[in-house]
CSV table of C-alpha atoms in Angstrom, one decimal:
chain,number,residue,atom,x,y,z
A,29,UNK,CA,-62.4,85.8,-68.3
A,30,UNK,CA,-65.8,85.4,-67.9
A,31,UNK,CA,-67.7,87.4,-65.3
A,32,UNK,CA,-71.1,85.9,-63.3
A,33,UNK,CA,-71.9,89.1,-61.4
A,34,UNK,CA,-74.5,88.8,-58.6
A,35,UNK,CA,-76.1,92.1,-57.0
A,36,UNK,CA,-76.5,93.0,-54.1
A,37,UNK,CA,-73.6,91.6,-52.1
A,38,UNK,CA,-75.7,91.2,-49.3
A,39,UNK,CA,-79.2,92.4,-47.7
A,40,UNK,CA,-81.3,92.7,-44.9
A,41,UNK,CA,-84.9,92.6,-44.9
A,42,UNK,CA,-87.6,92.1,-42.0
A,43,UNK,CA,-89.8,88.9,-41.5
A,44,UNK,CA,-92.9,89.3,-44.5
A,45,UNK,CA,-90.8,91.1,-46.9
A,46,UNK,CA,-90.6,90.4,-50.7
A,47,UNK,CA,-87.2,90.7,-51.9
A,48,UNK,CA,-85.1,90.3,-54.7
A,49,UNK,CA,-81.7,90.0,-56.5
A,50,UNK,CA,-79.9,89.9,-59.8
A,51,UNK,CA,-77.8,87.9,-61.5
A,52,UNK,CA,-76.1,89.3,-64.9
A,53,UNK,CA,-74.0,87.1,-67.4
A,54,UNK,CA,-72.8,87.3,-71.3
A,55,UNK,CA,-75.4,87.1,-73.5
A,56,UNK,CA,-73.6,85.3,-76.1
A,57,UNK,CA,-73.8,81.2,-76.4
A,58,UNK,CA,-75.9,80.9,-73.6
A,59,UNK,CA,-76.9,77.4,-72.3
A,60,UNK,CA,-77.9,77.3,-69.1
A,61,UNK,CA,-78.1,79.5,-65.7
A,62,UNK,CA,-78.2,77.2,-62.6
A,63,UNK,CA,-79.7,79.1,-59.1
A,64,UNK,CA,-78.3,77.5,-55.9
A,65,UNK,CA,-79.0,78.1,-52.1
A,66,UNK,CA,-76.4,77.5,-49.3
A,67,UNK,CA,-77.0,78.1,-45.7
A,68,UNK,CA,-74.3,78.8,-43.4
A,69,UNK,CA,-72.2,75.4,-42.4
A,70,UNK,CA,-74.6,73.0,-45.1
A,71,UNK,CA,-74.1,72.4,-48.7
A,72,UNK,CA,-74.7,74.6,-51.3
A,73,UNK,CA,-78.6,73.2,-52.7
A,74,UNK,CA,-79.9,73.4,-56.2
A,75,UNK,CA,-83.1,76.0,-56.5
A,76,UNK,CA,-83.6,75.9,-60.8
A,77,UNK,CA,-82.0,75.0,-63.7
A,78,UNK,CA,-82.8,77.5,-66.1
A,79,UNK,CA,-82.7,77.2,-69.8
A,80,UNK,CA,-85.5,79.0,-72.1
A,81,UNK,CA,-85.4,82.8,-72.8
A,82,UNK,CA,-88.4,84.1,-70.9
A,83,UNK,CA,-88.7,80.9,-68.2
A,84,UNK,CA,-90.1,81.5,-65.2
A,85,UNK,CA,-89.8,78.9,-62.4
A,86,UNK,CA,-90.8,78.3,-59.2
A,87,UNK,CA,-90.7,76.5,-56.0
A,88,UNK,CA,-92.8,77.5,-53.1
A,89,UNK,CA,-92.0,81.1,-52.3
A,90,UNK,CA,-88.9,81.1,-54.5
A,91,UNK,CA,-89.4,81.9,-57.9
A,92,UNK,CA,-87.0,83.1,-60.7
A,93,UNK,CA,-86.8,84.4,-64.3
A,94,UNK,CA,-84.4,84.6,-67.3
A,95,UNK,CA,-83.7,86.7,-69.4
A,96,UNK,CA,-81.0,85.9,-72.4
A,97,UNK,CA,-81.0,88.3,-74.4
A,98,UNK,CA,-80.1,90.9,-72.3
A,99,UNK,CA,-77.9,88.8,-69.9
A,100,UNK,CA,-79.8,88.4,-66.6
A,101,UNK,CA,-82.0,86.6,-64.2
A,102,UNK,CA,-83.7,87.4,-61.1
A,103,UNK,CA,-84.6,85.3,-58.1
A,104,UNK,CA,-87.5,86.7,-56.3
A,105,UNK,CA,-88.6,85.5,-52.6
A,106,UNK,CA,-92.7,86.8,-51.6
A,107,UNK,CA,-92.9,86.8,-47.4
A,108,UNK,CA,-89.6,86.4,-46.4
A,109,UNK,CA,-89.3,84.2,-43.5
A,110,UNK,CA,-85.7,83.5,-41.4
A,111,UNK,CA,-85.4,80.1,-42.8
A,112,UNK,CA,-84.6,81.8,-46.1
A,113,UNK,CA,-81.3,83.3,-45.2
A,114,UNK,CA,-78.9,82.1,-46.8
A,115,UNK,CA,-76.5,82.9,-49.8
A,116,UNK,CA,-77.8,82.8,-53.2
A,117,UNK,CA,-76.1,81.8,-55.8
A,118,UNK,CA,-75.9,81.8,-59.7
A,119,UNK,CA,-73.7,80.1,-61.9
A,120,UNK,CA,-73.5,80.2,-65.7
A,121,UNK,CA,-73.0,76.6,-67.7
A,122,UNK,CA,-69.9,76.7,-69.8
A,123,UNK,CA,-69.4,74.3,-72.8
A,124,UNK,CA,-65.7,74.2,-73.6
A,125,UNK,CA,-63.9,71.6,-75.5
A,126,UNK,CA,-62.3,70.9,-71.9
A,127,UNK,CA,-65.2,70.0,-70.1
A,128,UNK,CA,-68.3,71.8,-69.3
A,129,UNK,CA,-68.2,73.5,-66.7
A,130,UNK,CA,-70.3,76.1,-64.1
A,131,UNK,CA,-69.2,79.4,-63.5
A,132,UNK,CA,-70.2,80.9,-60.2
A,133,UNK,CA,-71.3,84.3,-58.9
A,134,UNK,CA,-69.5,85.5,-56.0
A,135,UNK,CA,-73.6,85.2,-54.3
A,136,UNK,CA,-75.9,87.4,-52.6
A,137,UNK,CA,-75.8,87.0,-49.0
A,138,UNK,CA,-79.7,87.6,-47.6
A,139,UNK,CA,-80.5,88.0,-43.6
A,140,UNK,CA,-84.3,87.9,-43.1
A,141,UNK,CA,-85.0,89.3,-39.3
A,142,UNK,CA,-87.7,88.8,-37.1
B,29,UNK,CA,-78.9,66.2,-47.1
B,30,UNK,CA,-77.4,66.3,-50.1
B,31,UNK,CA,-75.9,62.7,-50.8
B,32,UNK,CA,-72.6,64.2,-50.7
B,33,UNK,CA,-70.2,63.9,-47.6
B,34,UNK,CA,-66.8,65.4,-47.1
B,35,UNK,CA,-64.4,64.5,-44.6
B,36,UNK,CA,-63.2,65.8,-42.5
B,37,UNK,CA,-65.3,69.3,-42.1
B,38,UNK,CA,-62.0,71.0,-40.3
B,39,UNK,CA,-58.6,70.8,-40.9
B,40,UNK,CA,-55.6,73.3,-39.9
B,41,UNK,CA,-52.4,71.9,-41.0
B,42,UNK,CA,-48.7,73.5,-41.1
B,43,UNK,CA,-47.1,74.1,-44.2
B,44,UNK,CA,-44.7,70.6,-44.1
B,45,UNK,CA,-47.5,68.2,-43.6
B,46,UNK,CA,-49.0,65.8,-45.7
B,47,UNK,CA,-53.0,65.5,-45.1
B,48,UNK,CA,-55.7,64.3,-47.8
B,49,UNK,CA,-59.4,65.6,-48.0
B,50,UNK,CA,-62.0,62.8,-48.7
B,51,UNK,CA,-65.0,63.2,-50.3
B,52,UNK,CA,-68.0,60.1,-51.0
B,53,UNK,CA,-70.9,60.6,-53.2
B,54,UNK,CA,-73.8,57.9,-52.6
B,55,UNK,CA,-76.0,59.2,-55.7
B,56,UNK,CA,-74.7,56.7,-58.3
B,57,UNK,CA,-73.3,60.2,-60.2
B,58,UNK,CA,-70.5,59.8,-63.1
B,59,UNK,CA,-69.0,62.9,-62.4
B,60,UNK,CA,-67.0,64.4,-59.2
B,61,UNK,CA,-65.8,68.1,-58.5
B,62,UNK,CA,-63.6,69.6,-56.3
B,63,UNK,CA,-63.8,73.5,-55.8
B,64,UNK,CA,-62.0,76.0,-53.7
B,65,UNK,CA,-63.6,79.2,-52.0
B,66,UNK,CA,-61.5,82.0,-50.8
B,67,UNK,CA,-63.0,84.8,-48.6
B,68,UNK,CA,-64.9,87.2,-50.8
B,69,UNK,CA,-64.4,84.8,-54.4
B,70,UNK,CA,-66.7,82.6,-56.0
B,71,UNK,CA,-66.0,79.3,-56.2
B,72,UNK,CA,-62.9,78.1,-58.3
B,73,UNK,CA,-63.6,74.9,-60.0
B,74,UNK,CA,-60.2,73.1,-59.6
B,75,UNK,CA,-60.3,69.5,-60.8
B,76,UNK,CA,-63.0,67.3,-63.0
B,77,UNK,CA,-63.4,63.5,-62.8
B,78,UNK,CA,-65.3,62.0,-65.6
B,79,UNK,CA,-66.0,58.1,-65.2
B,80,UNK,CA,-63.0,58.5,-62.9
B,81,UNK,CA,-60.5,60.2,-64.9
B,82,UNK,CA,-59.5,63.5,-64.9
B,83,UNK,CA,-60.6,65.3,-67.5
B,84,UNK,CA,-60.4,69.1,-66.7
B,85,UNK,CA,-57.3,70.6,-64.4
B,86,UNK,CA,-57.8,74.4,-63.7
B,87,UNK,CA,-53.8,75.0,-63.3
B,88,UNK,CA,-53.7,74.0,-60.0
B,89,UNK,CA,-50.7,74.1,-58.1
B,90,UNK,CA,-49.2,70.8,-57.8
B,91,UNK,CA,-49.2,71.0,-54.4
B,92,UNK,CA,-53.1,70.1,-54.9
B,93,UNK,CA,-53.0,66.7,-56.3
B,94,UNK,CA,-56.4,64.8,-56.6
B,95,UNK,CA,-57.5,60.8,-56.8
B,96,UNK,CA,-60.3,59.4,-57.9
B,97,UNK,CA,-60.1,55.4,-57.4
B,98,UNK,CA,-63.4,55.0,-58.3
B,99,UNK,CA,-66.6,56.3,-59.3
B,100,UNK,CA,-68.3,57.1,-55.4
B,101,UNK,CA,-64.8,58.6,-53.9
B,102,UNK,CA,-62.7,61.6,-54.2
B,103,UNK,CA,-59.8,62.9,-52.4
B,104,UNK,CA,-57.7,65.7,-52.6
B,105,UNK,CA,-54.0,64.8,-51.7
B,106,UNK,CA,-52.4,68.1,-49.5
B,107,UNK,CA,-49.0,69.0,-49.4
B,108,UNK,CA,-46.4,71.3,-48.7
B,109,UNK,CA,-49.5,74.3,-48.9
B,110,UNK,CA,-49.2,77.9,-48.3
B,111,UNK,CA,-51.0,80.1,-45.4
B,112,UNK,CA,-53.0,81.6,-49.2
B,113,UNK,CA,-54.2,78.1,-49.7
B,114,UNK,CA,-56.4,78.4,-46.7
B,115,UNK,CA,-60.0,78.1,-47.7
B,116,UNK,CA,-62.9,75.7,-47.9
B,117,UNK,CA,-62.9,73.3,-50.0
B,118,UNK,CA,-66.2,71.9,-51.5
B,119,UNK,CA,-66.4,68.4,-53.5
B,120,UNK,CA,-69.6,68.3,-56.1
B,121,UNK,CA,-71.0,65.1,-58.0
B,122,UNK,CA,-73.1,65.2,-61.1
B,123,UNK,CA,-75.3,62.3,-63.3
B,124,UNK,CA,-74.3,62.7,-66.3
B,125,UNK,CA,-69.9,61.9,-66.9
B,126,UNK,CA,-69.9,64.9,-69.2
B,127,UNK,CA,-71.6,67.9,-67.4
B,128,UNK,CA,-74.9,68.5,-69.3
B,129,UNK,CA,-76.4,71.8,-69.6
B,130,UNK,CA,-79.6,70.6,-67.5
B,131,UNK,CA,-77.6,68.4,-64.9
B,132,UNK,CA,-77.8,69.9,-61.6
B,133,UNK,CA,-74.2,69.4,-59.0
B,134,UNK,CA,-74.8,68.2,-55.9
B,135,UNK,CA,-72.5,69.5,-53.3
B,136,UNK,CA,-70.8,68.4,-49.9
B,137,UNK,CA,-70.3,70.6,-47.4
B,138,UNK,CA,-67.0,71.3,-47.6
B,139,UNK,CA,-64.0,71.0,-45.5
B,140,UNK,CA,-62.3,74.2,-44.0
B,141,UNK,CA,-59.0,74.1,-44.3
B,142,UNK,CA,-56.5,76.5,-42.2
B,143,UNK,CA,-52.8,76.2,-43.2
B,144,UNK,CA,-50.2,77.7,-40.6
């Protein structure tokens, strides 16, 4: 079984804050680590596919970084604002003679407060 | 929005009906998805549809039993489920018909599904 593990389960942080969370995978046959962002009652919206050991990508605020040797990537967010909560998610890209496939995180649940 | 719609977003059903979850993709994608989330999981990839044909089935119950008639629609056919099927229920679409390492899913936004 393979294990996406996402830390922290969920946080709080006040309007301005930076914050940031992890996502940890295998490190062995790594393809691709896909960030997504889901807010409550909408669909789940691709953030970054990430491919390269050492990328670093970015999209306004949102930024992220991977790491494959080691087995991780962060998602960082500078001046939180409320429209950023959300749940974050990672998900791993399988090949498999099956069908490839993405493996999912179980998220990190973030609440940005005024 | 997304490009993906699911219909409909709410559904409780007893465990002797018969209902079917639809889901339309208007992105021109190959590839369609459905996934299950459970309270507290991640999401379970269930069933693949590759040019419409199945090509990957997570051992799903055969109570789940999907169609794809063509390459913008996907349903999931309900029957007989149990009160632990209750869930939401997402449908995905992607470009490529084999998943590609760079190919982002796009995602509906699911139907919630309460089985009595």
């Amino acid at each position: 079984i393979l294990n996406v593990e996402q830390s922290p389960q969920s946080l709080h942080v006040q309007e301005g804050d930076s914050t940031n969370f992890t996502c940890s995978f295998p490190s062995s046959n790594f393809y691709a680590l896909h960030w997504y962002r889901w807010e409550t009652a909408k669909s789940p919206e691709a953030l970054f596919v990430m491919t390269l050991n050492g990328d670093e990508k970015k999209k306004g605020r949102i930024s992220a970084t991977l790491n494959t040797k080691e087995g991780y990537s962060y998602l960082y967010i500078k001046g939180s604002q409320p429209e950023d909560s959300a749940t974050y998610l990672c998900a791993l890209f399988i090949l498999t003679g099956g069908g490839n496939k993405l493996t999912f995180g179980t998220g990190t649940q973030l609440k940005v407060e005024l | 929005e997304t490009g993906v719609t699911q219909t409909p977003r709410h559904l409780v059903m007893g465990m002797t009906n018969k209902k079917s979850l639809k889901c339309e993709q208007h992105l021109g994608h190959n590839a369609m998805y459905w996934y299950k989330q459970s309270a507290k999981k991640p999401l379970e990839l269930m069933f693949v549809y590759s040019l419409e044909e199945r090509v990957e089935n997570n051992s799903v119950p055969s109570r789940f039993s999907p169609e794809c008639p063509n390459s913008s629609h996907l349903f999931l056919h309900l029957h007989t489920l149990q009160p632990e099927d209750s869930a939401l229920y997402l449908c995905a679409s992607s470009q490529e018909p084999g998943l590609a390492e760079g190919d982002t899913q796009y995602f509906g936004p699911g139907t919630r599904l309460t089985v009595l």
